[in-house]
Amino acid sequence: MATVMEFRSPAEEFPLGTVFENLPEVTVELERLIPHETLIIPYFWVRGAEAEDIETAFDPHAGVVSIELVDDVDEEYLMRAEWKSEYFGVLSALANTNVAVLSGVGTKDGWRFEVRGESREAIGEFRTVCEENDIQIEITAVHELLAVQGDNYELTEGQREALVLAYERGYFDSPRETSLAELAEELGVTQQSLSERLKRGHRRLIAGALVA
């Protein structure tokens, strides 16, 4: 059965992490893409910086050939990275084990990834590859996918729990009847973690209901 794993990685472990040395306030979010051979997430978004600062803020890294600005939308900047094929890191480990990246968000405090394997064995293989290649990851959750009203509405347990609780407590009402802080406290997670769960859950529901 398809299995989702969430894990953390130090900021410097991932090639794009060099940006946090020069722009510590930015957030980097990878475009969702299934890594396969040489096709490994070439696009990502940067938030919290000025356009003229972004390209030069990424210091040279062993895993990156070049980084360029592609477009900007509402002060969010779409970037494209060209990776070095010989560099072996987190994305290479994912590609070699056919594990899909559902989300990847980085800040100066580190990277948070959510990935999906077709089975628990695939997730286990990814963990083994990371261990064998000294790739630092800290696993925070492993769980099966839940289908909500059809095959196209795949949510993790955490996303479903967050969305349902937010709905029941009136978070989506206008005016709101509860706050993100109150929901996070009830779930026992940080506000940032809860915000990301809600965002990813919304994205999947929209993809299944309006796009698929």
Tab-separated table of C-alpha atoms in Angstrom:
chain	number	residue	atom	x	y	z
A	1	MET	CA	0.000	0.000	0.000
A	2	ALA	CA	1.179	3.525	-0.756
A	3	THR	CA	3.055	4.977	2.211
A	4	VAL	CA	3.947	8.548	3.105
A	5	MET	CA	6.999	9.525	5.087
A	6	GLU	CA	7.799	12.934	6.533
A	7	PHE	CA	11.384	13.765	7.417
A	8	ARG	CA	13.693	16.643	8.228
A	9	SER	CA	17.152	17.405	6.936
A	10	PRO	CA	19.717	20.051	7.941
A	11	ALA	CA	19.718	23.224	5.833
A	12	GLU	CA	23.232	22.560	4.548
A	13	GLU	CA	22.434	18.948	3.588
A	14	PHE	CA	20.463	20.049	0.532
A	15	PRO	CA	22.206	21.961	-2.311
A	16	LEU	CA	19.778	24.898	-2.247
A	17	GLY	CA	20.495	25.452	1.437
A	18	THR	CA	23.363	27.815	0.630
A	19	VAL	CA	20.806	30.608	0.168
A	20	PHE	CA	20.081	30.739	3.904
A	21	GLU	CA	23.624	31.922	4.652
A	22	ASN	CA	22.997	35.116	2.681
A	23	LEU	CA	19.219	35.456	3.017
A	24	PRO	CA	18.272	33.851	6.355
A	25	GLU	CA	14.643	34.996	6.205
A	26	VAL	CA	13.686	33.346	2.906
A	27	THR	CA	11.612	30.208	2.426
A	28	VAL	CA	12.307	27.799	-0.420
A	29	GLU	CA	9.610	25.426	-1.682
A	30	LEU	CA	10.254	22.731	-4.269
A	31	GLU	CA	7.839	22.233	-7.128
A	32	ARG	CA	6.110	18.869	-6.838
A	33	LEU	CA	7.676	16.405	-9.270
A	34	ILE	CA	8.427	12.700	-9.282
A	35	PRO	CA	12.223	12.260	-9.387
A	36	HIS	CA	13.275	9.869	-12.140
A	37	GLU	CA	16.813	9.404	-13.395
A	38	THR	CA	18.013	12.869	-14.530
A	39	LEU	CA	14.625	14.596	-14.087
A	40	ILE	CA	14.925	15.749	-10.482
A	41	ILE	CA	12.856	18.775	-9.416
A	42	PRO	CA	14.520	21.518	-11.457
A	43	TYR	CA	12.042	24.190	-10.323
A	44	PHE	CA	11.473	25.794	-6.926
A	45	TRP	CA	9.923	28.921	-5.386
A	46	VAL	CA	11.644	31.497	-3.172
A	47	ARG	CA	9.707	33.790	-0.846
A	48	GLY	CA	10.854	36.614	1.399
A	49	ALA	CA	13.527	38.259	-0.755
A	50	GLU	CA	13.993	40.925	-3.394
A	51	ALA	CA	14.325	39.811	-7.020
A	52	GLU	CA	17.745	41.394	-7.508
A	53	ASP	CA	19.156	39.500	-4.514
A	54	ILE	CA	18.033	35.985	-5.317
A	55	GLU	CA	20.310	34.590	-8.032
A	56	THR	CA	23.498	35.817	-6.359
A	57	ALA	CA	22.401	34.594	-2.922
A	58	PHE	CA	22.974	30.930	-3.792
A	59	ASP	CA	26.611	30.165	-3.056
A	60	PRO	CA	28.413	27.502	-5.136
A	61	HIS	CA	27.570	23.946	-4.105
A	62	ALA	CA	28.906	20.578	-5.214
A	63	GLY	CA	25.446	19.514	-6.341
A	64	VAL	CA	24.480	22.531	-8.452
A	65	VAL	CA	25.663	23.682	-11.879
A	66	SER	CA	23.549	26.850	-12.094
A	67	ILE	CA	20.468	28.594	-10.709
A	68	GLU	CA	18.418	31.131	-12.634
A	69	LEU	CA	15.333	33.251	-12.082
A	70	VAL	CA	12.464	32.182	-14.368
A	71	ASP	CA	9.475	34.289	-13.293
A	72	ASP	CA	7.930	36.176	-10.385
A	73	VAL	CA	4.324	36.164	-9.169
A	74	ASP	CA	3.140	38.366	-6.279
A	75	GLU	CA	6.641	38.661	-4.786
A	76	GLU	CA	7.250	34.916	-5.077
A	77	TYR	CA	10.061	33.903	-7.411
A	78	LEU	CA	10.172	30.810	-9.578
A	79	MET	CA	13.719	29.516	-9.984
A	80	ARG	CA	15.304	26.764	-12.044
A	81	ALA	CA	18.280	24.707	-10.912
A	82	GLU	CA	20.578	22.564	-13.029
A	83	TRP	CA	21.898	19.703	-10.924
A	84	LYS	CA	25.229	17.900	-11.233
A	85	SER	CA	24.476	14.302	-12.184
A	86	GLU	CA	27.451	12.943	-10.259
A	87	TYR	CA	26.374	14.506	-6.956
A	88	PHE	CA	24.523	12.056	-4.696
A	89	GLY	CA	22.164	13.571	-2.148
A	90	VAL	CA	18.564	13.460	-0.935
A	91	LEU	CA	17.004	13.867	-4.391
A	92	SER	CA	19.281	11.234	-5.894
A	93	ALA	CA	18.272	8.801	-3.165
A	94	LEU	CA	14.606	9.496	-3.903
A	95	ALA	CA	15.103	9.053	-7.649
A	96	ASN	CA	17.008	5.786	-7.225
A	97	THR	CA	14.216	4.309	-5.107
A	98	ASN	CA	11.291	5.738	-7.159
A	99	VAL	CA	9.928	7.678	-4.193
A	100	ALA	CA	7.893	10.763	-5.146
A	101	VAL	CA	8.342	14.150	-3.512
A	102	LEU	CA	4.974	15.524	-2.370
A	103	SER	CA	6.453	18.616	-0.770
A	104	GLY	CA	9.814	20.041	0.212
A	105	VAL	CA	10.147	23.284	2.170
A	106	GLY	CA	13.377	24.794	3.416
A	107	THR	CA	14.259	27.570	5.864
A	108	LYS	CA	17.416	28.461	7.768
A	109	ASP	CA	16.265	25.947	10.405
A	110	GLY	CA	16.305	23.039	7.949
A	111	TRP	CA	14.296	21.193	5.322
A	112	ARG	CA	10.986	19.401	5.766
A	113	PHE	CA	10.054	16.798	3.175
A	114	GLU	CA	6.929	14.755	2.585
A	115	VAL	CA	7.480	11.835	0.211
A	116	ARG	CA	5.420	8.902	-1.024
A	117	GLY	CA	6.443	5.379	-1.922
A	118	GLU	CA	4.275	2.757	-3.570
A	119	SER	CA	4.853	0.555	-0.521
A	120	ARG	CA	6.525	0.548	2.876
A	121	GLU	CA	9.338	-1.428	1.260
A	122	ALA	CA	10.078	1.499	-1.079
A	123	ILE	CA	10.240	3.871	1.886
A	124	GLY	CA	12.506	1.417	3.688
A	125	GLU	CA	14.793	1.222	0.672
A	126	PHE	CA	15.064	5.016	0.604
A	127	ARG	CA	16.030	5.048	4.286
A	128	THR	CA	18.675	2.406	3.638
A	129	VAL	CA	20.148	4.344	0.708
A	130	CYS	CA	20.374	7.461	2.886
A	131	GLU	CA	22.146	5.535	5.644
A	132	GLU	CA	24.596	3.929	3.218
A	133	ASN	CA	25.499	7.303	1.712
A	134	ASP	CA	25.645	9.275	4.989
A	135	ILE	CA	22.679	11.462	3.985
A	136	GLN	CA	21.298	13.038	7.147
A	137	ILE	CA	17.547	12.687	7.581
A	138	GLU	CA	15.349	12.664	10.692
A	139	ILE	CA	12.114	10.754	10.161
A	140	THR	CA	9.161	12.430	11.868
A	141	ALA	CA	6.205	10.375	10.577
A	142	VAL	CA	5.371	7.319	8.482
A	143	HIS	CA	1.765	6.505	7.569
A	144	GLU	CA	-0.487	5.167	4.861
A	145	LEU	CA	-2.490	7.342	2.499
A	146	LEU	CA	-6.180	7.853	3.144
A	147	ALA	CA	-8.597	8.153	0.232
A	148	VAL	CA	-11.340	10.708	0.865
A	149	GLN	CA	-14.401	10.365	-1.389
A	150	GLY	CA	-12.574	8.780	-4.260
A	151	ASP	CA	-9.176	7.849	-5.605
A	152	ASN	CA	-8.171	11.416	-6.473
A	153	TYR	CA	-8.562	12.746	-2.924
A	154	GLU	CA	-5.467	11.303	-1.286
A	155	LEU	CA	-4.697	12.874	2.076
A	156	THR	CA	-2.319	11.830	4.802
A	157	GLU	CA	-3.753	11.132	8.239
A	158	GLY	CA	-2.272	14.375	9.561
A	159	GLN	CA	-3.714	16.467	6.741
A	160	ARG	CA	-7.187	14.976	7.120
A	161	GLU	CA	-7.120	15.432	10.903
A	162	ALA	CA	-6.023	19.069	10.544
A	163	LEU	CA	-8.612	19.919	7.892
A	164	VAL	CA	-11.498	18.278	9.754
A	165	LEU	CA	-10.584	19.903	13.074
A	166	ALA	CA	-10.192	23.321	11.425
A	167	TYR	CA	-13.621	22.918	9.830
A	168	GLU	CA	-15.288	21.750	13.037
A	169	ARG	CA	-13.772	24.573	15.104
A	170	GLY	CA	-14.836	27.256	12.611
A	171	TYR	CA	-11.386	28.161	11.325
A	172	PHE	CA	-12.757	28.555	7.791
A	173	ASP	CA	-15.743	30.644	8.906
A	174	SER	CA	-15.897	34.414	8.439
A	175	PRO	CA	-15.165	35.730	10.961
A	176	ARG	CA	-13.039	32.868	12.244
A	177	GLU	CA	-14.133	31.206	15.463
A	178	THR	CA	-10.673	29.891	16.319
A	179	SER	CA	-7.047	30.664	15.541
A	180	LEU	CA	-4.174	28.713	14.054
A	181	ALA	CA	-2.432	28.839	17.434
A	182	GLU	CA	-5.429	27.278	19.200
A	183	LEU	CA	-5.725	24.507	16.610
A	184	ALA	CA	-1.998	23.799	16.765
A	185	GLU	CA	-2.142	23.535	20.554
A	186	GLU	CA	-5.080	21.117	20.368
A	187	LEU	CA	-3.231	18.912	17.870
A	188	GLY	CA	0.067	19.166	19.731
A	189	VAL	CA	2.020	20.549	16.775
A	190	THR	CA	3.659	23.873	15.936
A	191	GLN	CA	1.742	26.587	14.094
A	192	GLN	CA	4.135	26.297	11.160
A	193	SER	CA	3.617	22.546	10.931
A	194	LEU	CA	-0.160	22.934	11.075
A	195	SER	CA	-0.097	25.691	8.447
A	196	GLU	CA	1.804	23.415	6.073
A	197	ARG	CA	-0.575	20.506	6.690
A	198	LEU	CA	-3.559	22.699	5.849
A	199	LYS	CA	-1.840	24.057	2.766
A	200	ARG	CA	-0.867	20.624	1.446
A	201	GLY	CA	-4.318	19.250	2.236
A	202	HIS	CA	-5.994	22.090	0.348
A	203	ARG	CA	-3.684	21.519	-2.594
A	204	ARG	CA	-4.568	17.839	-2.833
A	205	LEU	CA	-8.288	18.434	-2.478
A	206	ILE	CA	-8.200	21.089	-5.220
A	207	ALA	CA	-6.108	18.852	-7.468
A	208	GLY	CA	-8.567	16.010	-7.038
A	209	ALA	CA	-11.791	18.001	-7.261
A	210	LEU	CA	-11.002	20.740	-9.778
A	211	VAL	CA	-7.935	19.681	-11.767
A	212	ALA	CA	-7.922	15.896	-12.080
